[in-house]
């Protein structure tokens, strides 16, 4: 096409005749279920992630009393199955999701109460902030739940809970419910009305088999998609973080940054993430230390296990106290500053995007 012809075409684009034909074309596109890329590229292919989810902070001081009130009014039983109250992101109205791929909830079990067994394709974990007296039973294996412990329920494992104590207990649930729902991969199956093993051992069978550092039972050797070690105990987490700070003081490598220790919960059969779709970590900042600001294309949820400090979430800054829960959407700048020693549990959807070669992370200062 010549330059003269190009100018003529451009000149005629805004003509009434041309616009009428274009309107007719778009109407026929719509009738045929077609959408032209030239009208939608910016929304389909943004220059960087544009999450609908927003940074948000829930106060433990608000969450726990509300969960306790629900125990007075709503029984746990077949059908509803769990007294779990999800933390819905304000940017995702109509969906009980914390981020587009992650579901976080507070689960509350009253004294001497059972949550019946079931299983689902969604992967799940429980992180305990305070209290004890509950055993979660995973495929018939009773696992004690205590403060600072991470307890896993890999997808399609039967699981139920029993509170054998005279006091209630609450914890943080994390699941990949939104991811599974969006990809139409959800399956669910009821199990027994009561947990099938009512014993309350100090150590689960899984811990006795898989909980020895660097030691694999030969009869069960071989990689598994999710970790067969369903309990990661606080004593081990605390010791690992303490050792990193000791090594830092000696000038040896190990910390993530100055005054910032961190561990990742891993699958002993592969060295990969403990769950297939969610990354679980624990971070500790010395009093006065700050993490380096960064952003990542993964979304995450954080809970304060101990201590006080502040969190920078994009352009906002919030005070933090024990138990507070934070939603961090994709590509949101994040940094923590510790007033006292600050202990933080976190989970994210990073393993999914690593497998798809989509994960991107960058320091922002």
XYZ file of C-alpha atoms in Angstrom:
365
model
C 0.000 0.000 0.000
C 1.347 3.433 -0.895
C 1.622 6.328 1.525
C -1.259 8.032 -0.295
C -3.440 4.943 0.058
C -2.543 4.670 3.798
C -3.579 8.257 4.418
C -6.796 7.669 2.495
C -7.619 4.614 4.633
C -6.893 6.550 7.791
C -8.986 9.447 6.602
C -11.949 7.170 5.878
C -11.768 5.314 9.236
C -13.799 7.989 11.016
C -16.325 8.350 8.231
C -19.938 7.503 9.001
C -19.965 4.732 6.387
C -16.825 3.086 7.774
C -18.024 3.314 11.396
C -21.372 1.783 10.471
C -19.638 -1.192 8.860
C -17.314 -1.501 11.853
C -20.272 -1.441 14.246
C -21.897 -4.204 12.205
C -18.681 -6.251 12.319
C -18.425 -5.944 16.114
C -22.077 -6.917 16.479
C -21.496 -10.022 14.369
C -18.337 -10.823 16.379
C -20.423 -10.737 19.563
C -23.127 -12.934 18.089
C -20.488 -15.477 17.067
C -18.784 -15.421 20.473
C -15.665 -13.707 19.145
C -13.624 -10.894 20.704
C -11.023 -8.862 18.764
C -7.635 -8.688 20.477
C -7.087 -5.078 19.421
C -9.867 -4.001 21.784
C -8.770 -6.184 24.718
C -4.971 -6.500 24.596
C -4.364 -4.149 27.508
C -6.647 -6.139 29.792
C -5.443 -9.549 28.589
C -1.737 -8.707 28.471
C -0.942 -5.947 30.993
C 2.569 -4.581 31.399
C 2.598 -6.085 34.925
C 0.073 -7.958 37.117
C -3.097 -6.006 37.877
C -4.683 -8.064 40.691
C -8.294 -7.544 41.694
C -7.375 -8.668 45.210
C -6.149 -5.879 47.480
C -3.649 -5.847 50.347
C -5.571 -6.438 53.549
C -4.965 -6.988 57.266
C -7.226 -8.893 59.665
C -6.730 -8.408 63.417
C -6.592 -11.554 65.550
C -8.294 -9.579 68.299
C -11.329 -9.333 65.994
C -11.179 -12.813 64.464
C -10.998 -14.986 67.575
C -14.054 -13.559 69.405
C -16.166 -13.933 66.256
C -15.059 -17.544 65.821
C -15.904 -18.215 69.480
C -19.388 -16.736 69.009
C -19.999 -19.055 66.072
C -19.304 -22.062 68.328
C -22.251 -21.023 70.514
C -24.623 -20.992 67.543
C -23.365 -23.378 64.845
C -22.679 -27.076 65.529
C -20.008 -29.029 63.696
C -21.434 -31.968 61.797
C -22.130 -33.736 58.555
C -22.850 -31.350 55.689
C -21.165 -28.145 56.801
C -18.377 -30.352 58.197
C -16.174 -27.636 59.712
C -16.569 -24.479 61.781
C -14.187 -22.622 59.504
C -14.676 -18.937 58.727
C -12.868 -17.779 55.598
C -11.070 -14.453 55.280
C -12.542 -12.902 52.156
C -10.492 -10.314 50.307
C -12.375 -6.990 49.872
C -11.195 -6.871 46.264
C -12.889 -10.196 45.466
C -16.535 -9.525 46.394
C -18.826 -12.519 46.165
C -15.986 -15.016 46.631
C -14.784 -16.232 50.055
C -11.181 -16.131 48.812
C -8.171 -14.487 50.433
C -6.331 -14.229 47.111
C -7.424 -15.537 43.673
C -5.656 -18.864 44.392
C -5.534 -19.123 48.213
C -8.189 -19.656 50.897
C -7.401 -18.797 54.513
C -9.800 -19.351 57.395
C -10.018 -19.498 61.156
C -11.217 -22.912 62.302
C -12.660 -23.291 65.800
C -13.293 -26.568 67.646
C -15.152 -26.520 70.953
C -14.280 -28.742 73.946
C -14.927 -32.482 73.415
C -16.091 -31.802 69.857
C -15.392 -33.870 66.734
C -15.183 -32.708 63.131
C -16.171 -35.699 60.933
C -13.827 -37.210 58.396
C -13.888 -36.295 54.728
C -11.456 -35.855 51.858
C -11.107 -33.546 48.891
C -8.728 -32.853 46.035
C -7.841 -29.480 47.550
C -4.560 -29.510 49.494
C -4.745 -28.179 53.052
C -2.689 -27.370 56.121
C -3.278 -26.132 59.663
C -1.004 -23.704 61.475
C -1.508 -23.443 65.236
C -1.209 -20.074 66.938
C -2.206 -21.073 70.464
C -3.870 -23.846 72.475
C -3.669 -27.612 72.313
C -5.837 -30.641 72.928
C -6.844 -31.339 69.321
C -5.643 -34.292 67.267
C -6.125 -34.197 63.520
C -6.431 -37.707 62.087
C -4.956 -37.992 58.573
C -5.705 -41.283 56.804
C -6.135 -42.910 60.209
C -2.953 -41.440 61.730
C -3.628 -39.223 64.809
C -1.453 -36.091 64.787
C -1.232 -33.793 67.825
C -1.721 -30.066 67.170
C 0.322 -27.646 69.295
C 1.375 -23.977 69.064
C 3.809 -23.258 66.236
C 3.162 -26.601 64.519
C 2.395 -26.939 60.819
C 0.104 -29.904 60.081
C -0.457 -31.080 56.500
C -3.439 -32.664 54.801
C -2.371 -33.490 51.229
C -5.118 -33.604 48.621
C -7.418 -36.676 48.761
C -6.272 -37.730 52.250
C -9.122 -38.515 54.641
C -8.981 -36.256 57.687
C -11.017 -35.316 60.745
C -10.345 -33.581 64.057
C -11.143 -34.346 67.677
C -10.795 -32.049 70.678
C -10.130 -34.231 73.720
C -9.686 -31.269 76.079
C -12.023 -29.097 78.114
C -10.970 -25.916 76.315
C -11.669 -24.681 72.767
C -8.962 -24.429 70.135
C -8.607 -22.263 67.033
C -6.069 -22.322 64.222
C -5.331 -20.998 60.730
C -6.484 -23.153 57.821
C -4.901 -22.742 54.390
C -6.157 -24.386 51.199
C -5.873 -24.003 47.434
C -9.684 -23.937 47.051
C -9.811 -21.018 44.553
C -7.176 -22.568 42.287
C -8.928 -25.937 42.250
C -12.318 -24.299 41.683
C -11.091 -22.137 38.801
C -9.601 -25.169 37.031
C -12.638 -27.439 37.672
C -10.595 -30.019 39.576
C -12.722 -30.281 42.734
C -13.792 -33.659 44.127
C -15.170 -34.315 47.624
C -16.076 -37.467 49.555
C -17.592 -38.036 53.004
C -15.803 -40.311 55.460
C -16.834 -41.681 58.884
C -18.928 -39.486 61.156
C -16.206 -39.749 63.820
C -12.449 -39.966 63.468
C -11.465 -43.573 62.889
C -8.585 -43.559 65.370
C -9.352 -41.945 68.724
C -5.920 -42.494 70.266
C -3.839 -39.451 71.221
C -0.172 -40.388 70.756
C 2.657 -37.971 71.462
C 4.067 -38.676 67.985
C 2.178 -39.712 64.881
C 3.116 -42.702 62.762
C 4.268 -40.322 60.007
C 6.648 -38.556 62.400
C 8.089 -41.840 63.619
C 8.776 -42.886 60.022
C 9.788 -39.615 58.372
C 10.749 -37.259 61.192
C 14.401 -38.248 61.568
C 16.737 -35.677 59.935
C 18.105 -36.973 56.660
C 16.891 -40.530 57.247
C 14.454 -42.252 54.867
C 12.754 -45.590 55.552
C 14.105 -47.862 52.806
C 10.825 -49.762 52.480
C 9.068 -46.484 51.559
C 11.843 -44.790 49.576
C 10.936 -42.884 46.417
C 9.554 -39.442 45.595
C 5.990 -38.505 46.490
C 4.057 -35.463 45.239
C 3.315 -34.190 48.764
C 5.253 -34.696 51.981
C 4.483 -37.895 53.905
C 5.609 -36.023 57.052
C 2.314 -34.470 58.116
C 3.614 -32.649 61.211
C 6.390 -30.037 61.281
C 6.991 -29.280 64.956
C 7.657 -25.866 66.438
C 10.664 -27.118 68.423
C 12.451 -27.965 65.153
C 11.418 -24.713 63.448
C 12.554 -22.618 66.404
C 15.883 -24.464 66.631
C 16.573 -23.982 62.912
C 15.888 -20.236 63.071
C 17.981 -19.850 66.222
C 20.876 -21.677 64.546
C 20.774 -19.295 61.578
C 21.189 -16.297 63.884
C 24.045 -18.028 65.724
C 25.805 -18.645 62.427
C 25.189 -15.051 61.358
C 26.927 -13.872 64.547
C 29.875 -16.107 63.651
C 30.090 -14.644 60.156
C 28.835 -17.806 58.433
C 26.143 -17.832 55.709
C 22.589 -18.961 56.354
C 20.311 -15.969 56.937
C 18.115 -14.478 54.225
C 19.294 -10.973 55.119
C 20.779 -9.101 58.097
C 18.769 -10.131 61.144
C 16.349 -12.127 58.947
C 16.230 -15.910 59.336
C 13.849 -18.064 57.295
C 13.052 -21.734 56.706
C 10.925 -23.534 54.116
C 8.904 -26.633 54.977
C 9.965 -29.312 52.495
C 9.042 -32.774 51.290
C 11.680 -35.235 52.607
C 11.210 -37.523 49.581
C 12.025 -34.860 46.981
C 13.419 -31.741 48.672
C 10.617 -29.754 47.048
C 7.716 -27.972 48.690
C 5.811 -29.892 51.349
C 2.546 -29.428 49.399
C 2.230 -29.483 45.623
C 0.381 -26.173 45.184
C 1.358 -24.122 48.244
C 4.719 -22.994 49.587
C 4.946 -22.825 53.386
C 7.685 -20.906 55.216
C 8.512 -19.382 58.581
C 10.440 -16.115 58.965
C 12.054 -14.501 62.005
C 13.338 -10.930 62.295
C 15.535 -9.732 65.136
C 14.232 -6.743 67.105
C 15.062 -3.639 65.062
C 15.709 -5.597 61.841
C 13.871 -5.082 58.568
C 13.358 -7.365 55.590
C 14.346 -6.130 52.138
C 11.327 -4.756 50.224
C 10.378 -6.962 47.293
C 7.476 -7.940 45.102
C 6.604 -11.214 43.409
C 4.025 -12.491 40.945
C 2.933 -15.066 43.535
C 0.262 -14.131 46.064
C 0.691 -14.940 49.744
C -0.862 -14.914 53.210
C 1.102 -14.191 56.413
C 0.287 -14.645 60.094
C 2.157 -13.147 63.031
C 3.057 -15.980 65.414
C 4.880 -13.821 67.954
C 6.081 -10.266 68.380
C 5.253 -6.776 67.185
C 6.315 -4.695 64.234
C 5.084 -3.090 61.040
C 4.342 -4.285 57.526
C 4.681 -2.247 54.350
C 1.989 -3.328 51.878
C 2.373 -1.362 48.682
C 2.014 2.291 49.633
C 0.471 1.501 53.026
C 2.034 0.678 56.390
C 0.316 -1.148 59.261
C 1.163 -2.069 62.849
C 1.320 -5.796 63.561
C 0.511 -7.839 66.663
C 0.306 -11.522 67.519
C -2.155 -13.458 65.379
C -2.787 -10.782 62.751
C -3.307 -12.147 59.218
C -2.164 -10.362 56.042
C -3.205 -10.889 52.414
C -0.551 -9.935 49.852
C -1.764 -9.925 46.220
C 0.589 -10.489 43.299
C 3.117 -7.741 42.556
C 2.494 -5.914 45.845
C 5.608 -4.470 47.477
C 6.144 -6.147 50.853
C 8.533 -5.512 53.743
C 8.515 -6.113 57.502
C 10.170 -4.194 60.339
C 10.465 -5.782 63.778
C 9.881 -3.800 66.966
C 10.484 -6.924 69.046
C 11.588 -10.289 67.697
C 9.002 -10.895 64.975
C 7.984 -14.457 64.028
C 5.906 -14.889 60.859
C 4.317 -17.914 59.207
C 3.482 -17.605 55.515
C 2.059 -19.594 52.616
C 1.890 -18.764 48.914
C 0.991 -20.127 45.491
C 4.618 -19.895 44.284
C 5.069 -23.632 43.472
C 2.298 -23.484 40.864
C 3.885 -20.616 38.964
C 7.378 -22.045 39.294
C 6.176 -25.222 37.572
C 4.607 -23.106 34.825
C 7.753 -20.964 34.473
C 5.712 -17.848 35.288
C 7.071 -16.837 38.694
C 8.875 -13.495 38.818
C 10.370 -11.824 41.907
C 12.322 -8.598 42.227
C 13.802 -6.490 45.012
C 12.373 -2.990 44.973
C 15.223 -1.132 46.714
